[in-house]
């Protein structure tokens, strides 16, 4: 594989683009407007600068990464890609529309991967003519730091698609784990009670955001507390994932969203991306 298409230049799309360009791939990065793409490129440049300052990458690598990133407002050139990784909003309807477009645009051998955290890969695959080429490729945030990639085996994913995706994850220096297409896969299923109980403790007034995070880190040995993590992920994305897992498990009470999540989203407190969430962030 030489060229990777990425649809969606938000937190995950631009993170995957950074990682893949650093691994030597040419990247076509698509989003809805020039403005969004410009912002994404600025964020990647700033991440590259920080990478150089911290000694994680050389300035030569940083300029190579920049030269490998090609922003695109149209999907026309995506026919050149051996794999397209979709990282747009967590909505089944919109992902299906996007996959339908990609199916029309890309030749049959192009693998179509989704970075969904919780939606059914099998259902997304039903929107394309050849569902055997659809697979889940679930990176974690930030993709260039987090090693795990869940490679999700949809009901009709072919062995070729699965193996090529596993190989790509390894080429990107990640650790792939093949999982069945089940709500939340492994990590997001385990993570639901982590957020859910923290939100219930907060809602019942048992402890503050800061205390819950501090205790989980100090006593539990976690790197981040549940509220810090929700802010990093985006409270909007976290709510969408919680709702999706709740719906896909036919209302399993363990996964029920909390009203605090909806209130945060309604108030525009989406975490780091809006500079305000459970915590406030300066520039
Ligand atoms: N945020 C996380 O920590 C995280 C971790 C793993 C997986 N994911 C998954 O990755 C996906 C993206 O999440 P994110 O956090 O990057 O979201 P985000 O809101 O930061 O970015 C989404 C991007 O998709 C673009 N977009 C929306 N509709 C589009 C369309 N029809 N065509 C092209 N671009 C479109 C938006 O303009 C935006 O730039 C979701 O499926 C999410 O569940 C998120």
Coordinates of C-alpha atoms and ligand atoms in Angstrom, one line a residue:
X1 CA 0.0 0.0 0.0
X2 CA 1.3 3.5 -0.8
X3 CA -1.7 5.8 -0.7
X4 CA -4.2 6.0 2.1
X5 CA -7.4 8.0 1.9
X6 CA -8.8 9.4 5.1
X7 CA -12.4 10.8 5.3
X8 CA -12.9 13.2 8.2
X9 CA -10.2 15.6 9.4
X10 CA -11.3 15.9 13.0
X11 CA -9.5 14.6 16.1
X12 CA -9.1 11.1 14.8
X13 CA -8.8 11.7 11.0
X14 CA -5.9 14.1 11.4
X15 CA -4.3 11.9 14.0
X16 CA -4.4 8.9 11.7
X17 CA -3.1 11.1 8.9
X18 CA -0.2 12.2 11.0
X19 CA 0.7 8.6 12.0
X20 CA 0.3 7.2 8.4
X21 CA 2.3 10.0 6.8
X22 CA 5.1 9.5 9.4
X23 CA 5.1 5.8 8.4
X24 CA 5.8 6.9 4.8
X25 CA 2.3 6.7 3.2
X26 CA 0.9 9.4 0.9
X27 CA -2.4 10.7 2.4
X28 CA -5.5 12.1 0.8
X29 CA -7.4 13.8 3.6
X30 CA -11.0 14.7 2.9
X31 CA -13.5 16.8 4.9
X32 CA -16.5 18.9 4.1
X33 CA -14.9 22.3 3.5
X34 CA -11.6 24.1 2.8
X35 CA -11.9 25.8 6.1
X36 CA -12.1 22.6 8.1
X37 CA -9.2 21.2 6.2
X38 CA -7.1 24.3 6.7
X39 CA -7.7 24.1 10.5
X40 CA -6.8 20.4 10.4
X41 CA -3.6 21.1 8.6
X42 CA -2.7 23.8 11.1
X43 CA -3.4 21.4 14.0
X44 CA -1.1 18.8 12.3
X45 CA 1.6 21.4 11.8
X46 CA 1.4 22.3 15.5
X47 CA 1.6 18.6 16.5
X48 CA 4.6 18.2 14.3
X49 CA 6.3 21.3 15.9
X50 CA 5.6 19.9 19.4
X51 CA 6.9 16.5 18.2
X52 CA 10.2 18.1 17.1
X53 CA 10.5 20.2 20.3
X54 CA 10.0 17.1 22.5
X55 CA 12.6 15.2 20.4
X56 CA 10.0 12.6 19.3
X57 CA 10.6 13.3 15.6
X58 CA 13.3 15.1 13.7
X59 CA 12.6 18.3 11.7
X60 CA 13.4 16.3 8.5
X61 CA 10.6 13.9 9.4
X62 CA 8.3 16.8 10.2
X63 CA 8.8 18.3 6.7
X64 CA 8.4 14.8 5.1
X65 CA 5.1 14.4 6.9
X66 CA 3.9 17.8 5.6
X67 CA 4.8 16.9 2.0
X68 CA 2.8 13.7 2.2
X69 CA -0.5 15.2 3.3
X70 CA -2.9 16.2 0.5
X71 CA -6.1 17.9 1.6
X72 CA -9.1 17.3 -0.6
X73 CA -12.7 18.7 -0.5
X74 CA -13.8 16.1 -3.1
X75 CA -13.5 12.3 -3.1
X76 CA -12.6 12.2 -6.8
X77 CA -8.9 11.2 -6.3
X78 CA -9.8 8.5 -3.8
X79 CA -9.9 6.0 -6.6
X80 CA -6.1 5.9 -6.3
X81 CA -6.2 4.6 -2.7
X82 CA -5.5 1.1 -1.7
X83 CA -7.4 1.7 1.5
X84 CA -9.8 4.4 2.7
X85 CA -10.2 5.0 6.4
X86 CA -13.4 6.8 7.4
X87 CA -13.3 8.9 10.6
X88 CA -16.4 11.1 10.3
X89 CA -19.2 11.8 12.8
X90 CA -20.5 8.8 14.7
X91 CA -23.8 8.5 12.9
X92 CA -24.9 5.3 11.1
X93 CA -26.9 7.2 8.5
X94 CA -24.1 9.6 7.5
X95 CA -21.5 6.8 7.6
X96 CA -23.7 4.7 5.3
X97 CA -24.1 7.6 2.8
X98 CA -20.3 8.1 2.8
X99 CA -19.6 4.4 2.2
X100 CA -22.1 4.4 -0.7
X101 CA -20.1 7.3 -2.3
X102 CA -16.8 5.6 -1.6
X103 CA -18.1 2.4 -3.2
X104 CA -19.0 4.2 -6.4
X105 CA -15.7 6.1 -6.4
X106 CA -13.1 3.4 -5.5
X107 CA -12.2 0.3 -7.5
X108 CA -13.2 -3.1 -6.1
X109 CA -9.8 -3.9 -4.6
X110 CA -9.8 -0.8 -2.4
X111 CA -10.5 -1.7 1.2
X112 CA -13.0 0.5 2.9
X113 CA -12.4 0.8 6.7
X114 CA -14.4 2.6 9.4
X115 CA -12.9 4.0 12.6
X116 CA -16.3 3.8 14.3
X117 CA -16.2 3.3 18.0
X118 CA -19.5 1.6 18.4
X119 CA -21.6 1.3 15.3
X120 CA -22.2 -2.0 13.5
X121 CA -19.5 -2.6 10.8
X122 CA -21.9 -5.1 9.3
X123 CA -24.6 -2.5 8.9
X124 CA -22.2 0.1 7.4
X125 CA -21.1 -2.6 5.0
X126 CA -24.7 -3.2 3.8
X127 CA -24.5 0.2 2.0
X128 CA -21.9 -1.0 -0.5
X129 CA -22.1 -3.4 -3.4
X130 CA -19.3 -5.7 -2.1
X131 CA -19.5 -5.8 1.7
X132 CA -16.5 -8.2 1.8
X133 CA -14.2 -5.1 1.4
X134 CA -15.5 -3.3 4.5
X135 CA -13.8 -3.7 7.8
X136 CA -13.5 -1.8 11.1
X137 CA -10.2 -0.2 11.9
X138 CA -10.6 1.3 15.3
X139 CA -7.7 3.5 16.4
X140 CA -7.5 5.2 19.8
X141 CA -6.9 8.8 20.7
X142 CA -4.3 10.0 19.9
X143 CA -3.6 7.5 17.2
X144 CA 0.2 8.2 17.0
X145 CA 0.5 7.5 20.7
X146 CA -2.0 4.7 21.4
X147 CA -0.7 1.4 20.1
X148 CA -3.9 -0.6 20.0
X149 CA -6.0 -0.9 16.8
X150 CA -9.2 -3.1 17.0
X151 CA -9.6 -4.7 13.6
X152 CA -13.3 -5.4 13.4
X153 CA -14.5 -8.5 11.5
X154 CA -17.9 -7.5 10.0
X155 CA -20.3 -10.4 9.2
X156 CA -19.2 -10.4 5.5
X157 CA -15.6 -9.1 5.8
X158 CA -13.3 -11.2 3.6
X159 CA -10.2 -12.9 4.9
X160 CA -8.1 -10.8 2.4
X161 CA -9.6 -7.5 3.7
X162 CA -9.0 -8.6 7.3
X163 CA -5.4 -9.7 6.7
X164 CA -4.5 -6.6 4.7
X165 CA -5.9 -4.4 7.5
X166 CA -4.0 -6.2 10.1
X167 CA -0.8 -5.9 8.0
X168 CA -1.4 -2.1 7.6
X169 CA -1.9 -1.7 11.4
X170 CA 1.5 -3.4 11.9
X171 CA 3.2 -1.2 9.2
X172 CA 1.9 1.8 11.1
X173 CA 3.6 0.4 14.2
X174 CA 0.4 -0.4 16.0
X175 CA -0.8 -3.6 17.7
X176 CA -3.8 -5.0 15.9
X177 CA -6.3 -7.2 17.7
X178 CA -9.0 -8.8 15.6
X179 CA -12.5 -8.6 17.2
X180 CA -16.0 -9.6 16.3
X181 CA -18.5 -6.9 15.3
X182 CA -20.2 -6.5 18.7
X183 CA -21.4 -3.3 20.3
X184 CA -18.4 -1.3 21.5
X185 CA -16.0 -4.1 20.5
X186 CA -13.6 -4.7 23.5
X187 CA -12.4 -1.4 24.7
X188 CA -15.5 0.7 24.5
X189 CA -17.6 -2.1 26.0
X190 CA -15.2 -2.2 29.1
X191 CA -15.1 1.6 29.2
X192 CA -18.8 2.1 29.4
X193 CA -19.1 1.3 33.2
X194 CA -16.0 3.4 33.8
X195 CA -17.7 6.5 32.5
X196 CA -21.2 5.5 33.6
X197 CA -20.3 5.0 37.3
X198 CA -18.2 8.1 37.4
X199 CA -21.1 10.1 36.0
X200 CA -23.5 8.5 38.5
X201 CA -21.1 9.4 41.4
X202 CA -21.0 13.0 40.2
X203 CA -24.8 13.1 39.6
X204 CA -25.5 11.8 43.2
X205 CA -23.1 14.5 44.6
X206 CA -20.8 11.8 46.1
X207 CA -17.6 13.5 44.9
X208 CA -16.4 16.2 42.5
X209 CA -15.0 15.8 39.0
X210 CA -11.6 16.6 40.3
X211 CA -11.8 14.2 43.2
X212 CA -13.0 11.3 41.1
X213 CA -10.3 11.8 38.5
X214 CA -7.6 12.2 41.2
X215 CA -8.7 9.0 43.1
X216 CA -8.9 6.9 39.9
X217 CA -5.4 8.0 39.0
X218 CA -3.8 7.9 42.4
X219 CA -5.3 4.7 43.7
X220 CA -6.3 3.0 40.5
X221 CA -3.1 3.6 38.6
X222 CA -4.9 5.0 35.6
X223 CA -3.1 7.6 33.5
X224 CA -6.3 9.7 33.1
X225 CA -9.5 10.0 35.1
X226 CA -12.9 9.4 33.5
X227 CA -13.7 13.1 33.1
X228 CA -10.3 14.0 31.7
X229 CA -10.8 11.2 29.2
X230 CA -14.3 12.3 28.2
X231 CA -12.9 15.8 27.6
X232 CA -10.1 14.3 25.4
X233 CA -12.5 12.2 23.4
X234 CA -15.1 14.9 23.1
X235 CA -18.3 14.7 25.2
X236 CA -20.3 14.8 22.0
X237 CA -18.5 11.8 20.6
X238 CA -18.7 10.0 24.0
X239 CA -22.4 10.6 24.2
X240 CA -22.9 9.3 20.6
X241 CA -20.9 6.2 21.4
X242 CA -22.8 5.6 24.7
X243 CA -26.2 6.0 23.0
X244 CA -25.2 3.7 20.1
X245 CA -24.0 0.9 22.5
X246 CA -27.2 1.3 24.6
X247 CA -29.4 1.0 21.5
X248 CA -27.4 -1.8 20.0
X249 CA -27.8 -3.8 23.2
X250 CA -31.6 -3.2 23.2
X251 CA -31.5 -0.9 26.2
X252 CA -29.2 -2.8 28.5
X253 CA -29.4 -0.8 31.7
X254 CA -25.6 -1.1 32.4
X255 CA -24.9 1.1 29.3
X256 CA -27.6 3.7 29.8
X257 CA -26.4 7.3 29.0
X258 CA -26.4 9.8 31.9
X259 CA -28.3 13.1 31.8
X260 CA -25.1 14.9 32.6
X261 CA -23.7 13.8 29.2
X262 CA -26.7 15.2 27.3
X263 CA -26.5 18.5 29.3
X264 CA -22.8 18.9 28.5
X265 CA -23.5 18.4 24.8
X266 CA -26.5 20.7 24.8
X267 CA -24.4 23.4 26.5
X268 CA -21.6 23.1 23.9
X269 CA -19.2 21.9 26.6
X270 CA -17.6 19.3 24.2
X271 CA -14.3 19.1 26.0
X272 CA -10.8 20.1 24.7
X273 CA -12.1 20.7 21.2
X274 CA -14.3 23.6 22.5
X275 CA -11.8 24.5 25.3
X276 CA -14.5 23.8 27.9
X277 CA -15.9 20.5 29.1
X278 CA -15.6 19.1 32.6
X279 CA -12.5 21.2 32.8
X280 CA -11.5 24.5 31.2
X281 CA -8.5 24.6 28.8
X282 CA -6.5 27.7 27.8
X283 CA -4.9 27.9 24.4
Ligands
LIG1 N1 -12.6 11.1 19.7 C1 -12.1 9.9 20.0 O1 -11.4 9.8 21.1 C2 -12.3 8.7 19.2 C3 -11.6 7.5 19.4 C4 -11.7 6.4 18.5 C5 -12.7 6.5 17.5 N2 -13.4 7.6 17.3 C6 -14.4 7.6 16.2 O2 -13.8 8.3 15.1 C7 -14.8 9.0 14.4 C8 -14.5 10.5 14.3 O3 -14.4 11.0 15.6 P1 -13.7 12.4 16.0 O4 -13.5 12.4 17.4 O5 -12.5 12.5 15.1 O6 -14.8 13.4 15.5 P2 -14.6 15.0 15.2 O7 -15.9 15.6 15.5 O8 -13.4 15.5 15.8 O9 -14.4 15.0 13.6 C9 -15.3 14.5 12.7 C10 -14.9 15.2 11.3 O10 -15.8 14.6 10.3 C11 -16.2 15.6 9.4 N3 -17.4 15.1 8.7 C12 -18.6 15.0 9.2 N4 -19.5 14.5 8.3 C13 -18.7 14.3 7.2 C14 -19.0 13.9 5.9 N5 -20.2 13.5 5.5 N6 -17.9 13.8 5.0 C15 -16.7 14.2 5.3 N7 -16.4 14.6 6.6 C16 -17.4 14.7 7.5 C17 -16.4 16.8 10.3 O11 -16.4 18.0 9.6 C18 -15.2 16.7 11.3 O12 -14.1 17.4 10.8 C19 -16.1 8.7 15.0 O13 -16.7 7.5 14.4 C20 -15.7 8.3 16.5 O14 -16.6 7.4 17.1 C21 -13.3 8.7 18.1

